[in-house]
Amino acid sequence: AQSVTQLDSHVSVSEGTPVLLRCNYSSSYSPSLFWYVQHPNKGLQLLLKYTSAATLVKGINGFEAEFKKSETSFHLTKPSAHMSDAAEYFCAHNNAGNMLTFGGGTRLMVKP
Amino acid sequence: DTGVSQNPRHKITKRGQNVTFRCDPISEHNRLYWYRQTLGQGPEFLTYFQNEAQLEKSRLLSDRFSAERPKGSFSTLEIQRTEQGDSAMYLCASSLLQLAGGVTQYFGPGTRLTVL
């Protein structure tokens, strides 16, 4: 069975400092992996996706993620946090093009 | 706006009432998905359609839940005899089935259901 684990339920950073949101997955085959962001009372917005091309994936708003098969990880990073980055972030795994399996989410807080 | 739209955005109902939500996908997308998200959790898959065919419905939470996509365009999700535990955000997503490059799902803003 496929699963996604987000290792931190809450992450707090200061504005201008790096962001690291951690995601591990389990899958019996080569996965498609995604990061979505959700602002309060809003739907999910796609940040980036990995689909077996380059292992370093660049997304919107300066975010990027690196697929590491040996570590079964797909961590999300950003060099410098902005106040507007404060939101809930979800890592997800795609099951053969059908359902997405989501992690439990990481709430990112950005302090001024 | 060419994104996924959902109506209504908010629904408050009394326990035992039936509710229906609508989702309009991105126009050229042939797949449509429904998810439920409870407070503090990630979305949970419910069902999906390819065109008008419902290809997976075993994840619907009970027989009180049903979904349709009669003409392969918009979809409705109905919950009969609502219970307080049905209170959640109901998310719709759509995608275009492609042979390469993976399938990316684009989400609507959701319908927040509150059952009193």
PDB file of C-alpha atoms in Angstrom:
ATOM      1  CA  ALA A   1       0.000   0.000   0.000  1.00  0.00           C
ATOM      2  CA  GLN A   2       1.121   3.503  -0.740  1.00  0.00           C
ATOM      3  CA  SER A   3       1.471   6.038   2.045  1.00  0.00           C
ATOM      4  CA  VAL A   4       2.814   9.520   2.622  1.00  0.00           C
ATOM      5  CA  THR A   5       4.283  10.778   5.895  1.00  0.00           C
ATOM      6  CA  GLN A   6       4.915  14.411   6.636  1.00  0.00           C
ATOM      7  CA  LEU A   7       7.373  14.385   9.463  1.00  0.00           C
ATOM      8  CA  ASP A   8       6.452  17.720  11.047  1.00  0.00           C
ATOM      9  CA  SER A   9       2.930  18.866  11.772  1.00  0.00           C
ATOM     10  CA  HIS A  10       4.130  22.425  12.463  1.00  0.00           C
ATOM     11  CA  VAL A  11       7.198  24.338  11.293  1.00  0.00           C
ATOM     12  CA  SER A  12       8.007  27.868  12.417  1.00  0.00           C
ATOM     13  CA  VAL A  13      10.621  30.024  10.688  1.00  0.00           C
ATOM     14  CA  SER A  14      11.561  33.683  10.678  1.00  0.00           C
ATOM     15  CA  GLU A  15      10.980  35.749   7.578  1.00  0.00           C
ATOM     16  CA  GLY A  16      14.007  35.598   5.308  1.00  0.00           C
ATOM     17  CA  THR A  17      15.293  32.269   6.634  1.00  0.00           C
ATOM     18  CA  PRO A  18      15.200  28.927   4.784  1.00  0.00           C
ATOM     19  CA  VAL A  19      12.207  26.626   4.810  1.00  0.00           C
ATOM     20  CA  LEU A  20      12.374  22.820   4.947  1.00  0.00           C
ATOM     21  CA  LEU A  21       9.197  20.735   4.955  1.00  0.00           C
ATOM     22  CA  ARG A  22       9.813  17.001   5.073  1.00  0.00           C
ATOM     23  CA  CYS A  23       7.932  14.263   3.262  1.00  0.00           C
ATOM     24  CA  ASN A  24       8.576  10.534   3.040  1.00  0.00           C
ATOM     25  CA  TYR A  25       6.616   8.132   0.910  1.00  0.00           C
ATOM     26  CA  SER A  26       6.250   4.423   0.471  1.00  0.00           C
ATOM     27  CA  SER A  27       5.474   2.923  -2.888  1.00  0.00           C
ATOM     28  CA  SER A  28       6.019  -0.322  -4.688  1.00  0.00           C
ATOM     29  CA  TYR A  29       6.693   1.422  -7.993  1.00  0.00           C
ATOM     30  CA  SER A  30       8.054   4.664  -9.349  1.00  0.00           C
ATOM     31  CA  PRO A  31       5.777   7.325  -7.936  1.00  0.00           C
ATOM     32  CA  SER A  32       4.447  10.661  -9.028  1.00  0.00           C
ATOM     33  CA  LEU A  33       4.795  13.064  -6.120  1.00  0.00           C
ATOM     34  CA  PHE A  34       3.269  16.463  -5.519  1.00  0.00           C
ATOM     35  CA  TRP A  35       3.322  19.343  -3.115  1.00  0.00           C
ATOM     36  CA  TYR A  36       0.200  21.429  -2.660  1.00  0.00           C
ATOM     37  CA  VAL A  37      -0.358  24.546  -0.551  1.00  0.00           C
ATOM     38  CA  GLN A  38      -3.618  25.456   1.144  1.00  0.00           C
ATOM     39  CA  HIS A  39      -4.377  28.866   2.562  1.00  0.00           C
ATOM     40  CA  PRO A  40      -7.126  29.150   5.203  1.00  0.00           C
ATOM     41  CA  ASN A  41     -10.570  28.199   3.898  1.00  0.00           C
ATOM     42  CA  LYS A  42      -9.249  27.756   0.380  1.00  0.00           C
ATOM     43  CA  GLY A  43      -8.687  24.846  -1.970  1.00  0.00           C
ATOM     44  CA  LEU A  44      -5.334  23.291  -2.763  1.00  0.00           C
ATOM     45  CA  GLN A  45      -2.905  24.987  -5.108  1.00  0.00           C
ATOM     46  CA  LEU A  46      -0.256  22.951  -6.893  1.00  0.00           C
ATOM     47  CA  LEU A  47       3.283  24.028  -5.993  1.00  0.00           C
ATOM     48  CA  LEU A  48       5.250  21.437  -7.943  1.00  0.00           C
ATOM     49  CA  LYS A  49       5.310  17.828  -9.100  1.00  0.00           C
ATOM     50  CA  TYR A  50       7.802  15.038  -9.715  1.00  0.00           C
ATOM     51  CA  THR A  51       7.100  12.602 -12.529  1.00  0.00           C
ATOM     52  CA  SER A  52      10.388  10.708 -13.036  1.00  0.00           C
ATOM     53  CA  ALA A  53      12.173  13.380 -15.032  1.00  0.00           C
ATOM     54  CA  ALA A  54      14.662  15.611 -13.168  1.00  0.00           C
ATOM     55  CA  THR A  55      15.060  14.734  -9.506  1.00  0.00           C
ATOM     56  CA  LEU A  56      15.250  18.410  -8.520  1.00  0.00           C
ATOM     57  CA  VAL A  57      11.913  20.005  -9.265  1.00  0.00           C
ATOM     58  CA  LYS A  58      11.302  23.727  -9.285  1.00  0.00           C
ATOM     59  CA  GLY A  59       7.874  25.082  -8.491  1.00  0.00           C
ATOM     60  CA  ILE A  60       6.060  28.338  -8.051  1.00  0.00           C
ATOM     61  CA  ASN A  61       6.906  31.081  -5.552  1.00  0.00           C
ATOM     62  CA  GLY A  62      10.542  30.001  -5.239  1.00  0.00           C
ATOM     63  CA  PHE A  63       9.824  26.523  -3.862  1.00  0.00           C
ATOM     64  CA  GLU A  64      11.688  23.430  -4.981  1.00  0.00           C
ATOM     65  CA  ALA A  65      11.804  19.774  -3.983  1.00  0.00           C
ATOM     66  CA  GLU A  66      14.293  16.980  -4.460  1.00  0.00           C
ATOM     67  CA  PHE A  67      13.278  13.389  -5.114  1.00  0.00           C
ATOM     68  CA  LYS A  68      15.628  10.951  -3.373  1.00  0.00           C
ATOM     69  CA  LYS A  69      14.727   7.367  -4.176  1.00  0.00           C
ATOM     70  CA  SER A  70      17.291   5.884  -1.781  1.00  0.00           C
ATOM     71  CA  GLU A  71      15.736   7.811   1.087  1.00  0.00           C
ATOM     72  CA  THR A  72      12.141   7.623  -0.227  1.00  0.00           C
ATOM     73  CA  SER A  73      11.920  11.340   0.416  1.00  0.00           C
ATOM     74  CA  PHE A  74      10.557  14.371  -1.375  1.00  0.00           C
ATOM     75  CA  HIS A  75      11.357  17.327   0.880  1.00  0.00           C
ATOM     76  CA  LEU A  76      10.171  20.840   0.024  1.00  0.00           C
ATOM     77  CA  THR A  77      12.552  23.783   0.417  1.00  0.00           C
ATOM     78  CA  LYS A  78      12.677  27.506  -0.120  1.00  0.00           C
ATOM     79  CA  PRO A  79      15.780  29.632   0.425  1.00  0.00           C
ATOM     80  CA  SER A  80      14.043  32.590   2.036  1.00  0.00           C
ATOM     81  CA  ALA A  81      10.614  32.543   3.685  1.00  0.00           C
ATOM     82  CA  HIS A  82       8.088  35.290   3.097  1.00  0.00           C
ATOM     83  CA  MET A  83       5.159  36.178   5.298  1.00  0.00           C
ATOM     84  CA  SER A  84       2.801  35.149   2.503  1.00  0.00           C
ATOM     85  CA  ASP A  85       4.186  31.584   2.643  1.00  0.00           C
ATOM     86  CA  ALA A  86       2.343  30.954   5.910  1.00  0.00           C
ATOM     87  CA  ALA A  87      -0.127  28.188   5.066  1.00  0.00           C
ATOM     88  CA  GLU A  88      -0.730  24.431   5.251  1.00  0.00           C
ATOM     89  CA  TYR A  89       1.408  22.311   2.941  1.00  0.00           C
ATOM     90  CA  PHE A  90       0.495  18.835   1.739  1.00  0.00           C
ATOM     91  CA  CYS A  91       2.692  16.213   0.142  1.00  0.00           C
ATOM     92  CA  ALA A  92       0.829  13.721  -2.036  1.00  0.00           C
ATOM     93  CA  HIS A  93       1.487  10.530  -3.944  1.00  0.00           C
ATOM     94  CA  ASN A  94      -0.351   9.567  -7.110  1.00  0.00           C
ATOM     95  CA  ASN A  95      -1.614   6.013  -7.341  1.00  0.00           C
ATOM     96  CA  ALA A  96      -1.266   5.113 -11.008  1.00  0.00           C
ATOM     97  CA  GLY A  97      -3.031   8.263 -12.138  1.00  0.00           C
ATOM     98  CA  ASN A  98      -6.091   7.801 -10.020  1.00  0.00           C
ATOM     99  CA  MET A  99      -6.423   8.816  -6.420  1.00  0.00           C
ATOM    100  CA  LEU A 100      -3.977  11.042  -4.586  1.00  0.00           C
ATOM    101  CA  THR A 101      -2.832   9.886  -1.172  1.00  0.00           C
ATOM    102  CA  PHE A 102      -2.019  12.853   1.040  1.00  0.00           C
ATOM    103  CA  GLY A 103       0.159  13.282   4.058  1.00  0.00           C
ATOM    104  CA  GLY A 104      -1.280  14.806   7.191  1.00  0.00           C
ATOM    105  CA  GLY A 105      -0.036  18.282   6.327  1.00  0.00           C
ATOM    106  CA  THR A 106       2.540  20.686   7.743  1.00  0.00           C
ATOM    107  CA  ARG A 107       1.474  24.078   8.992  1.00  0.00           C
ATOM    108  CA  LEU A 108       4.142  26.644   8.171  1.00  0.00           C
ATOM    109  CA  MET A 109       4.280  29.702  10.377  1.00  0.00           C
ATOM    110  CA  VAL A 110       6.465  32.661   9.388  1.00  0.00           C
ATOM    111  CA  LYS A 111       7.506  35.093  12.091  1.00  0.00           C
ATOM    112  CA  PRO A 112       8.336  38.706  11.212  1.00  0.00           C
TER     113      PRO A 112
ATOM    114  CA  ASP B   1     -11.788  32.122 -14.547  1.00  0.00           C
ATOM    115  CA  THR B   2     -11.005  28.769 -16.149  1.00  0.00           C
ATOM    116  CA  GLY B   3     -10.263  26.840 -12.948  1.00  0.00           C
ATOM    117  CA  VAL B   4     -12.342  24.267 -11.108  1.00  0.00           C
ATOM    118  CA  SER B   5     -15.424  25.782  -9.517  1.00  0.00           C
ATOM    119  CA  GLN B   6     -17.591  24.433  -6.730  1.00  0.00           C
ATOM    120  CA  ASN B   7     -20.985  25.482  -5.443  1.00  0.00           C
ATOM    121  CA  PRO B   8     -22.068  26.288  -2.897  1.00  0.00           C
ATOM    122  CA  ARG B   9     -18.959  27.391  -1.022  1.00  0.00           C
ATOM    123  CA  HIS B  10     -20.652  26.919   2.308  1.00  0.00           C
ATOM    124  CA  LYS B  11     -23.604  24.796   3.347  1.00  0.00           C
ATOM    125  CA  ILE B  12     -25.193  24.600   6.777  1.00  0.00           C
ATOM    126  CA  THR B  13     -27.805  21.929   7.251  1.00  0.00           C
ATOM    127  CA  LYS B  14     -29.605  20.095   9.994  1.00  0.00           C
ATOM    128  CA  ARG B  15     -28.911  16.479  10.779  1.00  0.00           C
ATOM    129  CA  GLY B  16     -31.007  14.153   8.657  1.00  0.00           C
ATOM    130  CA  GLN B  17     -31.315  16.496   5.684  1.00  0.00           C
ATOM    131  CA  ASN B  18     -29.971  15.697   2.221  1.00  0.00           C
ATOM    132  CA  VAL B  19     -27.372  17.936   0.596  1.00  0.00           C
ATOM    133  CA  THR B  20     -25.974  18.156  -2.922  1.00  0.00           C
ATOM    134  CA  PHE B  21     -22.781  19.822  -4.054  1.00  0.00           C
ATOM    135  CA  ARG B  22     -21.797  20.719  -7.580  1.00  0.00           C
ATOM    136  CA  CYS B  23     -18.389  20.738  -9.243  1.00  0.00           C
ATOM    137  CA  ASP B  24     -17.526  22.212 -12.638  1.00  0.00           C
ATOM    138  CA  PRO B  25     -14.125  20.995 -13.823  1.00  0.00           C
ATOM    139  CA  ILE B  26     -11.641  22.684 -16.132  1.00  0.00           C
ATOM    140  CA  SER B  27     -13.363  22.436 -19.487  1.00  0.00           C
ATOM    141  CA  GLU B  28     -11.044  20.069 -21.366  1.00  0.00           C
ATOM    142  CA  HIS B  29     -10.409  17.766 -18.411  1.00  0.00           C
ATOM    143  CA  ASN B  30     -11.836  14.277 -18.718  1.00  0.00           C
ATOM    144  CA  ARG B  31     -11.230  13.145 -15.136  1.00  0.00           C
ATOM    145  CA  LEU B  32     -13.000  14.452 -12.081  1.00  0.00           C
ATOM    146  CA  TYR B  33     -12.313  13.540  -8.450  1.00  0.00           C
ATOM    147  CA  TRP B  34     -14.004  14.091  -5.102  1.00  0.00           C
ATOM    148  CA  TYR B  35     -12.150  14.298  -1.787  1.00  0.00           C
ATOM    149  CA  ARG B  36     -13.177  14.992   1.786  1.00  0.00           C
ATOM    150  CA  GLN B  37     -11.015  16.971   4.185  1.00  0.00           C
ATOM    151  CA  THR B  38     -11.713  17.068   7.898  1.00  0.00           C
ATOM    152  CA  LEU B  39     -10.190  19.655  10.181  1.00  0.00           C
ATOM    153  CA  GLY B  40      -6.447  19.287  10.572  1.00  0.00           C
ATOM    154  CA  GLN B  41      -6.167  16.392   8.126  1.00  0.00           C
ATOM    155  CA  GLY B  42      -5.092  15.888   4.559  1.00  0.00           C
ATOM    156  CA  PRO B  43      -7.746  15.297   1.910  1.00  0.00           C
ATOM    157  CA  GLU B  44      -9.169  11.790   1.655  1.00  0.00           C
ATOM    158  CA  PHE B  45     -10.140  10.344  -1.730  1.00  0.00           C
ATOM    159  CA  LEU B  46     -13.793   9.466  -2.234  1.00  0.00           C
ATOM    160  CA  THR B  47     -14.433   8.707  -5.903  1.00  0.00           C
ATOM    161  CA  TYR B  48     -13.496   9.626  -9.452  1.00  0.00           C
ATOM    162  CA  PHE B  49     -14.910   9.725 -12.972  1.00  0.00           C
ATOM    163  CA  GLN B  50     -13.401   9.401 -16.376  1.00  0.00           C
ATOM    164  CA  ASN B  51     -15.833  11.208 -18.641  1.00  0.00           C
ATOM    165  CA  GLU B  52     -19.244  10.015 -17.400  1.00  0.00           C
ATOM    166  CA  ALA B  53     -18.022   6.653 -16.066  1.00  0.00           C
ATOM    167  CA  GLN B  54     -17.484   6.336 -12.321  1.00  0.00           C
ATOM    168  CA  LEU B  55     -14.370   4.168 -12.205  1.00  0.00           C
ATOM    169  CA  GLU B  56     -13.797   4.008  -8.467  1.00  0.00           C
ATOM    170  CA  LYS B  57     -16.419   4.317  -5.771  1.00  0.00           C
ATOM    171  CA  SER B  58     -15.340   1.852  -3.137  1.00  0.00           C
ATOM    172  CA  ARG B  59     -13.890   4.715  -1.087  1.00  0.00           C
ATOM    173  CA  LEU B  60     -17.208   6.476  -0.668  1.00  0.00           C
ATOM    174  CA  LEU B  61     -17.713   6.615   3.056  1.00  0.00           C
ATOM    175  CA  SER B  62     -21.116   4.954   3.211  1.00  0.00           C
ATOM    176  CA  ASP B  63     -24.137   4.230   1.047  1.00  0.00           C
ATOM    177  CA  ARG B  64     -25.439   7.665   2.034  1.00  0.00           C
ATOM    178  CA  PHE B  65     -22.839   9.150  -0.312  1.00  0.00           C
ATOM    179  CA  SER B  66     -23.304   9.113  -4.069  1.00  0.00           C
ATOM    180  CA  ALA B  67     -21.865  10.991  -7.014  1.00  0.00           C
ATOM    181  CA  GLU B  68     -22.847  11.493 -10.625  1.00  0.00           C
ATOM    182  CA  ARG B  69     -21.370  12.996 -13.744  1.00  0.00           C
ATOM    183  CA  PRO B  70     -24.208  12.499 -16.197  1.00  0.00           C
ATOM    184  CA  LYS B  71     -22.811  14.146 -19.312  1.00  0.00           C
ATOM    185  CA  GLY B  72     -19.142  13.948 -18.566  1.00  0.00           C
ATOM    186  CA  SER B  73     -18.947  17.613 -17.644  1.00  0.00           C
ATOM    187  CA  PHE B  74     -20.068  18.822 -14.199  1.00  0.00           C
ATOM    188  CA  SER B  75     -20.496  16.450 -11.279  1.00  0.00           C
ATOM    189  CA  THR B  76     -22.669  16.341  -8.183  1.00  0.00           C
ATOM    190  CA  LEU B  77     -21.973  14.764  -4.819  1.00  0.00           C
ATOM    191  CA  GLU B  78     -24.997  13.967  -2.686  1.00  0.00           C
ATOM    192  CA  ILE B  79     -25.085  13.068   0.970  1.00  0.00           C
ATOM    193  CA  GLN B  80     -28.366  11.676   2.221  1.00  0.00           C
ATOM    194  CA  ARG B  81     -29.524  11.772   5.849  1.00  0.00           C
ATOM    195  CA  THR B  82     -26.577  13.897   6.925  1.00  0.00           C
ATOM    196  CA  GLU B  83     -24.861  13.241  10.236  1.00  0.00           C
ATOM    197  CA  GLN B  84     -22.721  15.566  12.330  1.00  0.00           C
ATOM    198  CA  GLY B  85     -19.683  13.504  11.366  1.00  0.00           C
ATOM    199  CA  ASP B  86     -20.202  14.534   7.749  1.00  0.00           C
ATOM    200  CA  SER B  87     -19.115  18.080   8.613  1.00  0.00           C
ATOM    201  CA  ALA B  88     -16.015  18.668   6.513  1.00  0.00           C
ATOM    202  CA  MET B  89     -14.644  20.401   3.439  1.00  0.00           C
ATOM    203  CA  TYR B  90     -15.556  18.602   0.229  1.00  0.00           C
ATOM    204  CA  LEU B  91     -13.010  19.171  -2.516  1.00  0.00           C
ATOM    205  CA  CYS B  92     -13.329  18.544  -6.204  1.00  0.00           C
ATOM    206  CA  ALA B  93     -10.403  18.185  -8.574  1.00  0.00           C
ATOM    207  CA  SER B  94     -10.031  17.606 -12.291  1.00  0.00           C
ATOM    208  CA  SER B  95      -7.275  16.374 -14.558  1.00  0.00           C
ATOM    209  CA  LEU B  96      -6.499  15.474 -18.124  1.00  0.00           C
ATOM    210  CA  LEU B  97      -5.530  11.866 -18.675  1.00  0.00           C
ATOM    211  CA  GLN B  98      -2.199  11.825 -20.485  1.00  0.00           C
ATOM    212  CA  LEU B  99       0.071   8.993 -21.559  1.00  0.00           C
ATOM    213  CA  ALA B 100       3.194  10.736 -20.348  1.00  0.00           C
ATOM    214  CA  GLY B 101       4.077  13.321 -17.752  1.00  0.00           C
ATOM    215  CA  GLY B 102       1.829  12.035 -15.028  1.00  0.00           C
ATOM    216  CA  VAL B 103      -1.659  13.106 -14.118  1.00  0.00           C
ATOM    217  CA  THR B 104      -1.894  16.411 -12.305  1.00  0.00           C
ATOM    218  CA  GLN B 105      -5.036  17.172 -10.372  1.00  0.00           C
ATOM    219  CA  TYR B 106      -6.230  20.747 -10.052  1.00  0.00           C
ATOM    220  CA  PHE B 107      -8.464  21.537  -7.125  1.00  0.00           C
ATOM    221  CA  GLY B 108     -11.458  23.759  -6.660  1.00  0.00           C
ATOM    222  CA  PRO B 109     -12.027  25.995  -3.638  1.00  0.00           C
ATOM    223  CA  GLY B 110     -14.140  23.391  -1.852  1.00  0.00           C
ATOM    224  CA  THR B 111     -17.567  23.295  -0.246  1.00  0.00           C
ATOM    225  CA  ARG B 112     -17.574  23.525   3.535  1.00  0.00           C
ATOM    226  CA  LEU B 113     -20.427  21.516   5.047  1.00  0.00           C
ATOM    227  CA  THR B 114     -21.600  22.084   8.589  1.00  0.00           C
ATOM    228  CA  VAL B 115     -24.186  19.672   9.972  1.00  0.00           C
ATOM    229  CA  LEU B 116     -25.982  20.947  13.065  1.00  0.00           C
TER     230      LEU B 116
END
